[in-house]
């Protein structure tokens, strides 16, 4: 008996319409799905795919705590990977549901790291929240020889300032309690007017605001989009 | 009579399976499509969408010359935008086909710049070649507080060196005749071993090679992927 295959399926930013045809096909034929969830909360990835998941599918839920320390989350991926490995070893495929793109700040890479040496893996890339935010805000990210930087919000003020100054377009992720500090950095650089705050892009609850009006702290599914390049590229 | 709507539809990196459900829906119901092509060559965007395009659709082909000077290409977008504006003004929708993501080094932004003040626009984001290359190579782009830089190949050696040194993951686009020079920059930084060359990701002709073995010059649909971050993120 040959082992099953592990699928890491990107589901895009939230609108079920932004799932790819290949992702939909893989999910519709799934017998076992796996996804992370914060303990006691519904899984965002599962909610995007809900209309595609077959009845009677077996579900492996990985309860991943959001703690500053890495240990508890990594222990949850150890446990999840072990369960998934049992299913794969028994010859059944496992479809892991991933919001956004599996390899772009996605938790799938923790499973990939634990399982890809032993099992066949197919990664189905997805639309990132950065592309979605750019599309929804009507702000092109990059043209010609422009540079794009994607930066996590927890970086230091000095690091943010340096990286922002050296790119035409910048997406800042993982805002949370860092939002006020990042806003002050951008204001100090004279860039506040060009920065947008985008929350839950493509979902019904989507909000697009000037960064000056963004909530502080920011919810998890939000980002800042800063475009400094030439416009309108005529 | 109300004006039509302009759609900028991202088609992903090349595999028709990586078109989103929303993009497929928009294309299937199109009456008029538009896309750029290099004079005398088939359109890559149109080839990705071919299986979705309804019979009898009206096609607006924008012949965009690839010249170092911007003038000829921008004149082609002027002409294309004028034709599209006529159709929109007559109350019909126009679906513009875009390889990858429309706002990520995509030509759609030139139409957006010319038409978005006068007509309603919907941008359907797509899977980028960067996500596709990362997925196909099995190389996660970013986790935790890692920084991602997307850089065009024509940047100077010094600029490339600085930006590469300040990000955990780097995608270098638009390689062409710059490939040998970029390879020398990476070799000088001791990073050649970690760099992959990926050509036509997700297509039948896909090639994934160590950068040391990449063709010089490189064809248009290729990129370099460099991942320096922690691995395997355990």
Tab-separated table of C-alpha atoms in Angstrom:
chain	number	residue	atom	x	y	z
A	1	UNK	CA	0.000	0.000	0.000
A	2	UNK	CA	1.340	3.395	-0.923
A	3	UNK	CA	1.129	6.329	1.485
A	4	UNK	CA	-1.373	9.141	1.064
A	5	UNK	CA	-0.552	12.615	-0.160
A	6	UNK	CA	-0.583	15.777	1.933
A	7	UNK	CA	-2.210	18.813	0.312
A	8	UNK	CA	-1.571	22.336	1.584
A	9	UNK	CA	-4.406	24.268	0.013
A	10	UNK	CA	-4.418	28.070	-0.085
A	11	UNK	CA	-7.949	29.465	0.229
A	12	UNK	CA	-7.246	33.129	-0.391
A	13	UNK	CA	-8.129	36.138	1.761
A	14	UNK	CA	-11.679	35.258	2.824
A	15	UNK	CA	-14.211	35.616	-0.003
A	16	UNK	CA	-15.029	32.017	-1.030
A	17	UNK	CA	-15.008	33.253	-4.637
A	18	UNK	CA	-11.258	33.772	-4.374
A	19	UNK	CA	-10.603	30.070	-3.884
A	20	UNK	CA	-8.879	28.632	-6.969
A	21	UNK	CA	-10.430	25.962	-9.182
A	22	UNK	CA	-7.671	23.529	-8.166
A	23	UNK	CA	-8.207	24.200	-4.448
A	24	UNK	CA	-11.960	23.667	-4.872
A	25	UNK	CA	-11.345	20.393	-6.718
A	26	UNK	CA	-8.977	19.083	-4.025
A	27	UNK	CA	-11.373	20.005	-1.200
A	28	UNK	CA	-14.450	18.581	-2.940
A	29	UNK	CA	-12.751	15.189	-3.223
A	30	UNK	CA	-11.275	15.207	0.300
A	31	UNK	CA	-11.852	12.353	2.738
A	32	UNK	CA	-9.797	13.880	5.556
A	33	UNK	CA	-9.251	17.597	6.135
A	34	UNK	CA	-7.021	19.301	8.702
A	35	UNK	CA	-6.848	22.895	9.873
A	36	UNK	CA	-5.622	24.995	12.756
A	37	UNK	CA	-7.952	26.861	15.087
A	38	UNK	CA	-7.454	28.946	18.167
A	39	UNK	CA	-8.888	27.016	21.110
A	40	UNK	CA	-12.607	27.714	21.464
A	41	UNK	CA	-12.860	29.721	18.224
A	42	UNK	CA	-14.155	28.679	14.799
A	43	UNK	CA	-11.463	28.172	12.155
A	44	UNK	CA	-11.268	30.983	9.608
A	45	UNK	CA	-9.775	28.645	6.994
A	46	UNK	CA	-12.612	26.164	7.449
A	47	UNK	CA	-15.200	28.941	7.121
A	48	UNK	CA	-13.791	30.009	3.723
A	49	UNK	CA	-13.968	26.435	2.423
A	50	UNK	CA	-17.264	25.507	4.126
A	51	UNK	CA	-19.325	25.370	0.925
A	52	UNK	CA	-16.874	22.917	-0.660
A	53	UNK	CA	-16.321	20.402	2.161
A	54	UNK	CA	-18.041	17.065	1.455
A	55	UNK	CA	-20.465	15.621	3.978
A	56	UNK	CA	-18.976	12.965	6.222
A	57	UNK	CA	-15.391	14.145	5.868
A	58	UNK	CA	-13.064	13.347	8.765
A	59	UNK	CA	-11.696	16.511	10.414
A	60	UNK	CA	-8.382	16.929	12.213
A	61	UNK	CA	-8.515	20.164	14.211
A	62	UNK	CA	-5.239	21.502	15.532
A	63	UNK	CA	-5.852	23.730	18.535
A	64	UNK	CA	-3.043	26.239	18.231
A	65	UNK	CA	-2.731	28.637	21.165
A	66	UNK	CA	-1.714	32.231	20.336
A	67	UNK	CA	1.018	32.826	22.888
A	68	UNK	CA	4.182	34.918	22.649
A	69	UNK	CA	6.240	31.806	23.444
A	70	UNK	CA	6.693	29.419	20.523
A	71	UNK	CA	6.584	26.210	22.552
A	72	UNK	CA	2.824	25.695	22.955
A	73	UNK	CA	2.016	26.359	19.289
A	74	UNK	CA	4.833	24.143	18.092
A	75	UNK	CA	3.667	21.372	20.431
A	76	UNK	CA	0.229	21.654	18.810
A	77	UNK	CA	1.813	21.238	15.359
A	78	UNK	CA	3.797	18.242	16.655
A	79	UNK	CA	0.547	16.614	17.772
A	80	UNK	CA	-1.283	17.570	14.562
A	81	UNK	CA	1.555	16.343	12.346
A	82	UNK	CA	1.615	13.019	14.197
A	83	UNK	CA	-2.106	12.495	13.622
A	84	UNK	CA	-1.815	13.498	9.973
A	85	UNK	CA	1.172	11.157	9.532
A	86	UNK	CA	-0.913	8.225	10.823
A	87	UNK	CA	-3.614	8.923	8.237
A	88	UNK	CA	-1.078	9.343	5.415
A	89	UNK	CA	0.767	6.176	6.436
A	90	UNK	CA	-2.546	4.325	6.231
A	91	UNK	CA	-2.742	5.313	2.561
A	92	UNK	CA	-5.276	8.141	2.784
A	93	UNK	CA	-4.769	11.723	1.558
A	94	UNK	CA	-5.064	14.679	3.947
A	95	UNK	CA	-6.140	18.117	2.762
A	96	UNK	CA	-4.859	20.908	4.991
A	97	UNK	CA	-6.930	24.102	4.724
A	98	UNK	CA	-4.903	27.324	4.789
A	99	UNK	CA	-6.188	30.889	4.720
A	100	UNK	CA	-4.353	33.045	2.173
A	101	UNK	CA	-1.323	31.368	0.644
A	102	UNK	CA	0.125	28.347	2.504
A	103	UNK	CA	3.745	29.561	2.330
A	104	UNK	CA	3.112	33.278	3.005
A	105	UNK	CA	2.958	33.670	6.801
A	106	UNK	CA	0.879	30.495	6.837
A	107	UNK	CA	0.867	27.812	9.492
A	108	UNK	CA	1.066	25.090	6.839
A	109	UNK	CA	4.817	25.484	6.709
A	110	UNK	CA	5.034	24.022	10.207
A	111	UNK	CA	3.354	20.855	8.943
A	112	UNK	CA	5.420	20.906	5.764
A	113	UNK	CA	8.591	21.043	7.870
A	114	UNK	CA	7.491	18.029	9.865
A	115	UNK	CA	6.098	15.858	7.060
A	116	UNK	CA	7.591	16.703	3.655
A	117	UNK	CA	10.621	14.424	4.053
A	118	UNK	CA	8.393	11.388	4.620
A	119	UNK	CA	5.315	12.032	2.452
A	120	UNK	CA	4.445	13.462	-0.946
A	121	UNK	CA	3.174	17.034	-0.625
A	122	UNK	CA	1.276	19.252	-3.052
A	123	UNK	CA	1.048	22.933	-2.195
A	124	UNK	CA	-1.762	24.810	-3.954
A	125	UNK	CA	-0.812	28.492	-3.854
A	126	UNK	CA	-3.506	31.022	-2.967
A	127	UNK	CA	-4.320	34.708	-3.296
A	128	UNK	CA	-2.578	36.612	-0.486
A	129	UNK	CA	-4.200	39.230	1.731
A	130	UNK	CA	-1.730	41.711	0.242
A	131	UNK	CA	-3.048	41.194	-3.297
A	132	UNK	CA	-6.606	41.311	-1.966
A	133	UNK	CA	-6.043	44.543	-0.054
A	134	UNK	CA	-4.420	46.151	-3.085
A	135	UNK	CA	-7.324	45.115	-5.325
A	136	UNK	CA	-10.048	46.221	-2.900
A	137	UNK	CA	-8.379	49.550	-2.179
A	138	UNK	CA	-7.764	50.251	-5.877
A	139	UNK	CA	-4.078	50.814	-5.106
A	140	UNK	CA	-1.674	49.071	-7.487
A	141	UNK	CA	1.267	47.506	-5.652
A	142	UNK	CA	4.069	47.621	-8.160
A	143	UNK	CA	5.028	48.411	-11.730
A	144	UNK	CA	8.241	48.540	-13.700
A	145	UNK	CA	11.301	48.620	-11.444
A	146	UNK	CA	9.480	49.272	-8.197
A	147	UNK	CA	10.421	47.408	-5.034
A	148	UNK	CA	7.870	45.789	-2.727
A	149	UNK	CA	8.564	45.136	0.962
A	150	UNK	CA	6.391	42.971	3.178
A	151	UNK	CA	7.097	43.663	6.821
A	152	UNK	CA	5.733	42.261	10.083
A	153	UNK	CA	4.508	44.908	12.523
A	154	UNK	CA	6.581	43.714	15.502
A	155	UNK	CA	9.803	44.941	13.835
A	156	UNK	CA	11.472	47.838	15.683
A	157	UNK	CA	10.811	51.470	14.774
A	158	UNK	CA	14.272	51.839	13.280
A	159	UNK	CA	13.963	48.685	11.227
A	160	UNK	CA	10.523	49.680	9.934
A	161	UNK	CA	11.750	53.164	9.039
A	162	UNK	CA	14.718	51.820	7.091
A	163	UNK	CA	12.786	49.174	5.179
A	164	UNK	CA	9.879	51.529	4.395
A	165	UNK	CA	12.224	54.174	3.033
A	166	UNK	CA	13.761	51.682	0.622
A	167	UNK	CA	10.670	50.382	-1.186
A	168	UNK	CA	8.012	51.958	-3.384
A	169	UNK	CA	5.259	49.787	-1.924
A	170	UNK	CA	5.013	48.363	1.555
A	171	UNK	CA	2.576	45.972	3.212
A	172	UNK	CA	2.765	45.781	6.996
A	173	UNK	CA	1.251	42.633	8.513
A	174	UNK	CA	0.552	41.456	12.072
A	175	UNK	CA	-0.433	44.884	13.352
A	176	UNK	CA	-2.195	44.075	16.638
A	177	UNK	CA	-0.953	46.221	19.509
A	178	UNK	CA	1.802	47.613	17.270
A	179	UNK	CA	-0.607	49.713	15.202
A	180	UNK	CA	-0.196	52.963	17.136
A	181	UNK	CA	3.573	52.707	17.096
A	182	UNK	CA	3.684	51.942	13.355
A	183	UNK	CA	1.348	54.858	12.674
A	184	UNK	CA	3.710	57.170	14.572
A	185	UNK	CA	6.646	55.884	12.513
A	186	UNK	CA	4.816	56.607	9.250
A	187	UNK	CA	3.667	60.026	10.470
A	188	UNK	CA	7.262	60.858	11.382
A	189	UNK	CA	8.296	59.964	7.831
A	190	UNK	CA	5.586	62.191	6.329
A	191	UNK	CA	3.869	59.137	4.821
A	192	UNK	CA	0.673	58.951	6.873
A	193	UNK	CA	-1.465	60.417	4.069
A	194	UNK	CA	-0.460	57.665	1.650
A	195	UNK	CA	-1.106	54.782	4.067
A	196	UNK	CA	-4.336	52.785	4.147
A	197	UNK	CA	-5.609	50.438	6.828
A	198	UNK	CA	-7.442	47.405	5.430
A	199	UNK	CA	-9.299	44.954	7.648
A	200	UNK	CA	-10.766	41.601	6.528
A	201	UNK	CA	-10.308	42.405	2.817
A	202	UNK	CA	-12.969	40.815	0.567
A	203	UNK	CA	-15.237	39.777	3.489
A	204	UNK	CA	-18.605	41.338	4.305
A	205	UNK	CA	-17.008	42.994	7.350
A	206	UNK	CA	-14.232	44.567	5.234
A	207	UNK	CA	-13.077	48.024	6.320
A	208	UNK	CA	-10.788	50.319	4.354
A	209	UNK	CA	-9.723	53.463	6.213
A	210	UNK	CA	-7.036	56.100	6.128
A	211	UNK	CA	-4.402	54.811	8.556
A	212	UNK	CA	-5.036	57.899	10.692
A	213	UNK	CA	-8.518	56.509	11.489
A	214	UNK	CA	-7.532	52.867	12.104
A	215	UNK	CA	-8.454	51.119	15.369
A	216	UNK	CA	-5.685	50.610	17.919
A	217	UNK	CA	-5.045	47.794	18.681
A	218	UNK	CA	-5.888	46.313	15.296
A	219	UNK	CA	-7.607	42.954	14.874
A	220	UNK	CA	-5.614	40.008	13.531
A	221	UNK	CA	-6.863	40.085	9.942
A	222	UNK	CA	-5.706	43.562	9.007
A	223	UNK	CA	-2.774	45.185	7.280
A	224	UNK	CA	-1.357	48.538	6.277
A	225	UNK	CA	-0.788	49.260	2.607
A	226	UNK	CA	1.550	52.070	1.649
A	227	UNK	CA	2.118	52.956	-1.989
A	228	UNK	CA	4.677	55.605	-2.772
A	229	UNK	CA	5.413	54.762	-6.405
A	230	UNK	CA	4.574	56.822	-9.421
A	231	UNK	CA	0.898	57.135	-10.027
A	232	UNK	CA	-0.995	56.969	-12.306
A	233	UNK	CA	1.720	55.322	-14.412
A	234	UNK	CA	0.819	57.121	-17.578
B	1	UNK	CA	-28.390	53.974	-19.819
B	2	UNK	CA	-25.729	53.289	-17.216
B	3	UNK	CA	-22.119	52.674	-18.192
B	4	UNK	CA	-20.561	49.228	-18.148
B	5	UNK	CA	-18.107	47.972	-15.578
B	6	UNK	CA	-14.423	47.295	-16.145
B	7	UNK	CA	-13.100	44.050	-14.646
B	8	UNK	CA	-9.383	43.488	-14.094
B	9	UNK	CA	-9.212	39.760	-13.633
B	10	UNK	CA	-6.111	38.050	-12.244
B	11	UNK	CA	-5.585	34.622	-13.819
B	12	UNK	CA	-2.695	33.380	-11.691
B	13	UNK	CA	0.715	32.098	-12.787
B	14	UNK	CA	-0.257	29.917	-15.751
B	15	UNK	CA	-1.968	26.658	-14.697
B	16	UNK	CA	-5.657	27.203	-15.562
B	17	UNK	CA	-6.475	25.418	-12.276
B	18	UNK	CA	-5.079	28.401	-10.389
B	19	UNK	CA	-7.753	30.731	-11.734
B	20	UNK	CA	-10.152	31.712	-8.921
B	21	UNK	CA	-13.841	30.817	-8.914
B	22	UNK	CA	-14.718	34.515	-9.157
B	23	UNK	CA	-12.394	35.069	-12.105
B	24	UNK	CA	-13.878	32.042	-13.876
B	25	UNK	CA	-17.394	33.339	-13.257
B	26	UNK	CA	-16.582	36.807	-14.614
B	27	UNK	CA	-14.898	35.408	-17.725
B	28	UNK	CA	-17.662	32.872	-18.448
B	29	UNK	CA	-20.235	35.646	-18.542
B	30	UNK	CA	-18.106	38.091	-20.536
B	31	UNK	CA	-19.359	39.706	-23.737
B	32	UNK	CA	-16.200	41.731	-24.358
B	33	UNK	CA	-12.691	40.769	-23.259
B	34	UNK	CA	-9.470	42.760	-23.536
B	35	UNK	CA	-5.856	41.746	-23.118
B	36	UNK	CA	-2.359	42.858	-24.042
B	37	UNK	CA	-0.152	40.914	-26.424
B	38	UNK	CA	3.268	41.497	-27.897
B	39	UNK	CA	2.822	42.163	-31.595
B	40	UNK	CA	2.745	38.885	-33.525
B	41	UNK	CA	2.719	36.679	-30.409
B	42	UNK	CA	-0.150	34.864	-28.712
B	43	UNK	CA	-1.329	36.414	-25.432
B	44	UNK	CA	-0.242	34.465	-22.352
B	45	UNK	CA	-3.189	35.812	-20.362
B	46	UNK	CA	-5.645	34.689	-23.020
B	47	UNK	CA	-4.067	31.217	-23.129
B	48	UNK	CA	-4.620	30.739	-19.366
B	49	UNK	CA	-8.292	31.699	-19.677
B	50	UNK	CA	-8.920	29.972	-23.012
B	51	UNK	CA	-11.139	27.213	-21.610
B	52	UNK	CA	-13.434	29.769	-19.961
B	53	UNK	CA	-13.957	32.283	-22.766
B	54	UNK	CA	-17.473	32.075	-24.260
B	55	UNK	CA	-17.922	31.562	-27.977
B	56	UNK	CA	-18.648	34.726	-29.917
B	57	UNK	CA	-17.064	37.065	-27.382
B	58	UNK	CA	-15.729	40.358	-28.736
B	59	UNK	CA	-11.973	40.694	-28.239
B	60	UNK	CA	-9.962	43.882	-27.815
B	61	UNK	CA	-6.289	43.065	-28.347
B	62	UNK	CA	-3.778	45.653	-27.226
B	63	UNK	CA	-0.539	45.225	-29.156
B	64	UNK	CA	2.025	46.350	-26.603
B	65	UNK	CA	5.588	46.593	-27.942
B	66	UNK	CA	8.367	45.581	-25.528
B	67	UNK	CA	10.766	48.472	-25.945
B	68	UNK	CA	13.100	50.098	-23.428
B	69	UNK	CA	11.361	53.439	-24.055
B	70	UNK	CA	8.006	53.839	-22.347
B	71	UNK	CA	6.343	55.842	-25.085
B	72	UNK	CA	5.292	53.103	-27.526
B	73	UNK	CA	3.796	50.874	-24.791
B	74	UNK	CA	1.969	53.770	-23.198
B	75	UNK	CA	0.595	54.810	-26.580
B	76	UNK	CA	-0.755	51.263	-26.956
B	77	UNK	CA	-2.495	51.583	-23.585
B	78	UNK	CA	-3.890	54.974	-24.638
B	79	UNK	CA	-5.400	53.361	-27.735
B	80	UNK	CA	-6.646	50.320	-25.814
B	81	UNK	CA	-8.166	52.436	-23.041
B	82	UNK	CA	-9.956	54.589	-25.627
B	83	UNK	CA	-11.520	51.511	-27.266
B	84	UNK	CA	-12.489	50.062	-23.884
B	85	UNK	CA	-13.987	53.412	-22.831
B	86	UNK	CA	-16.225	53.401	-25.930
B	87	UNK	CA	-17.577	49.959	-25.028
B	88	UNK	CA	-18.101	50.909	-21.372
B	89	UNK	CA	-19.789	54.157	-22.321
B	90	UNK	CA	-22.177	52.151	-24.506
B	91	UNK	CA	-23.278	50.274	-21.377
B	92	UNK	CA	-21.375	47.024	-21.863
B	93	UNK	CA	-18.926	45.444	-19.410
B	94	UNK	CA	-15.311	44.764	-20.394
B	95	UNK	CA	-13.296	41.948	-18.830
B	96	UNK	CA	-9.565	42.567	-18.947
B	97	UNK	CA	-7.503	39.365	-18.697
B	98	UNK	CA	-4.351	39.663	-16.594
B	99	UNK	CA	-1.706	37.011	-15.951
B	100	UNK	CA	-0.820	36.706	-12.251
B	101	UNK	CA	-2.318	39.443	-10.083
B	102	UNK	CA	-3.554	42.600	-11.871
B	103	UNK	CA	-1.828	45.013	-9.457
B	104	UNK	CA	1.474	43.121	-9.019
B	105	UNK	CA	3.693	44.140	-11.947
B	106	UNK	CA	0.634	43.808	-14.139
B	107	UNK	CA	-0.247	45.875	-17.169
B	108	UNK	CA	-3.836	46.301	-15.934
B	109	UNK	CA	-2.740	49.194	-13.766
B	110	UNK	CA	-2.114	51.236	-16.913
B	111	UNK	CA	-5.760	50.784	-17.891
B	112	UNK	CA	-6.874	51.386	-14.310
B	113	UNK	CA	-4.981	54.664	-14.293
B	114	UNK	CA	-6.719	55.768	-17.478
B	115	UNK	CA	-10.261	54.586	-16.741
B	116	UNK	CA	-10.962	54.277	-13.002
B	117	UNK	CA	-11.963	57.922	-12.554
B	118	UNK	CA	-14.696	57.577	-15.185
B	119	UNK	CA	-15.959	53.994	-14.837
B	120	UNK	CA	-16.714	51.460	-12.103
B	121	UNK	CA	-13.866	48.971	-11.770
B	122	UNK	CA	-13.681	45.582	-10.061
B	123	UNK	CA	-10.246	44.088	-9.579
B	124	UNK	CA	-10.219	40.328	-8.981
B	125	UNK	CA	-6.889	39.542	-7.293
B	126	UNK	CA	-4.930	36.515	-8.474
B	127	UNK	CA	-2.208	34.129	-7.368
B	128	UNK	CA	1.193	35.704	-8.021
B	129	UNK	CA	4.140	33.999	-9.691
B	130	UNK	CA	5.996	34.446	-6.391
B	131	UNK	CA	3.456	32.349	-4.465
B	132	UNK	CA	3.438	29.808	-7.288
B	133	UNK	CA	7.229	29.537	-7.375
B	134	UNK	CA	7.375	29.119	-3.597
B	135	UNK	CA	4.728	26.385	-3.695
B	136	UNK	CA	6.267	24.494	-6.596
B	137	UNK	CA	9.784	24.671	-5.157
B	138	UNK	CA	8.602	23.595	-1.699
B	139	UNK	CA	10.290	26.672	-0.228
B	140	UNK	CA	8.148	28.596	2.284
B	141	UNK	CA	8.444	32.350	1.803
B	142	UNK	CA	7.885	33.767	5.237
B	143	UNK	CA	6.916	32.989	8.816
B	144	UNK	CA	6.725	34.919	12.052
B	145	UNK	CA	8.631	38.194	11.861
B	146	UNK	CA	10.418	37.531	8.608
B	147	UNK	CA	10.696	40.210	5.961
B	148	UNK	CA	9.977	39.613	2.275
B	149	UNK	CA	11.471	41.738	-0.493
B	150	UNK	CA	10.327	41.663	-4.104
B	151	UNK	CA	12.925	43.219	-6.366
B	152	UNK	CA	13.138	43.835	-10.113
B	153	UNK	CA	16.294	42.508	-11.728
B	154	UNK	CA	17.306	45.777	-13.430
B	155	UNK	CA	18.181	47.351	-10.040
B	156	UNK	CA	21.897	48.105	-9.623
B	157	UNK	CA	24.302	45.660	-7.989
B	158	UNK	CA	24.608	47.844	-4.897
B	159	UNK	CA	20.867	48.259	-4.547
B	160	UNK	CA	20.276	44.511	-4.960
B	161	UNK	CA	22.979	43.704	-2.403
B	162	UNK	CA	21.514	46.078	0.185
B	163	UNK	CA	17.919	44.959	-0.225
B	164	UNK	CA	18.838	41.257	-0.289
B	165	UNK	CA	20.852	41.565	2.912
B	166	UNK	CA	17.875	43.089	4.729
B	167	UNK	CA	15.184	40.457	4.100
B	168	UNK	CA	14.792	36.810	5.019
B	169	UNK	CA	13.126	35.978	1.702
B	170	UNK	CA	13.667	37.606	-1.655
B	171	UNK	CA	11.996	37.199	-5.024
B	172	UNK	CA	13.817	38.758	-7.975
B	173	UNK	CA	11.640	39.404	-11.026
B	174	UNK	CA	12.348	40.563	-14.596
B	175	UNK	CA	15.637	38.695	-14.927
B	176	UNK	CA	16.257	38.709	-18.684
B	177	UNK	CA	19.769	39.804	-19.554
B	178	UNK	CA	20.398	40.715	-15.899
B	179	UNK	CA	20.539	37.092	-14.770
B	180	UNK	CA	24.321	36.675	-14.938
B	181	UNK	CA	24.913	39.915	-13.070
B	182	UNK	CA	22.393	39.034	-10.337
B	183	UNK	CA	23.948	35.595	-9.984
B	184	UNK	CA	27.355	37.197	-9.465
B	185	UNK	CA	25.887	39.497	-6.788
B	186	UNK	CA	24.421	36.525	-4.905
B	187	UNK	CA	27.630	34.511	-5.262
B	188	UNK	CA	29.590	37.429	-3.849
B	189	UNK	CA	27.261	37.452	-0.838
B	190	UNK	CA	27.733	33.706	-0.264
B	191	UNK	CA	24.050	33.099	-1.036
B	192	UNK	CA	24.242	31.241	-4.346
B	193	UNK	CA	23.544	27.843	-2.744
B	194	UNK	CA	20.243	29.040	-1.300
B	195	UNK	CA	18.937	30.601	-4.522
B	196	UNK	CA	16.616	28.820	-6.931
B	197	UNK	CA	15.749	29.706	-10.514
B	198	UNK	CA	12.111	29.033	-11.407
B	199	UNK	CA	10.795	29.329	-14.958
B	200	UNK	CA	7.115	29.154	-15.985
B	201	UNK	CA	5.987	27.917	-12.565
B	202	UNK	CA	2.917	25.619	-12.704
B	203	UNK	CA	3.051	25.203	-16.514
B	204	UNK	CA	4.023	22.014	-18.345
B	205	UNK	CA	7.307	23.665	-19.345
B	206	UNK	CA	8.143	24.556	-15.717
B	207	UNK	CA	11.826	24.385	-14.775
B	208	UNK	CA	13.249	24.621	-11.256
B	209	UNK	CA	17.031	24.765	-11.089
B	210	UNK	CA	19.775	25.821	-8.718
B	211	UNK	CA	20.532	29.409	-9.723
B	212	UNK	CA	24.054	28.275	-10.652
B	213	UNK	CA	22.518	26.280	-13.552
B	214	UNK	CA	20.034	28.886	-14.788
B	215	UNK	CA	20.059	30.018	-18.429
B	216	UNK	CA	21.560	33.427	-19.198
B	217	UNK	CA	19.765	35.443	-20.431
B	218	UNK	CA	16.609	34.216	-18.730
B	219	UNK	CA	13.215	34.115	-20.462
B	220	UNK	CA	10.527	36.575	-19.408
B	221	UNK	CA	8.477	34.258	-17.206
B	222	UNK	CA	11.140	33.390	-14.674
B	223	UNK	CA	12.251	34.528	-11.241
B	224	UNK	CA	14.831	33.881	-8.549
B	225	UNK	CA	13.676	32.759	-5.137
B	226	UNK	CA	16.036	33.141	-2.208
B	227	UNK	CA	15.031	31.966	1.256
B	228	UNK	CA	17.421	32.669	4.090
B	229	UNK	CA	15.036	32.378	7.037
B	230	UNK	CA	15.030	29.739	9.685
B	231	UNK	CA	14.150	26.330	8.377
B	232	UNK	CA	12.420	24.034	9.149
B	233	UNK	CA	10.561	26.310	11.616
B	234	UNK	CA	10.222	23.655	14.265
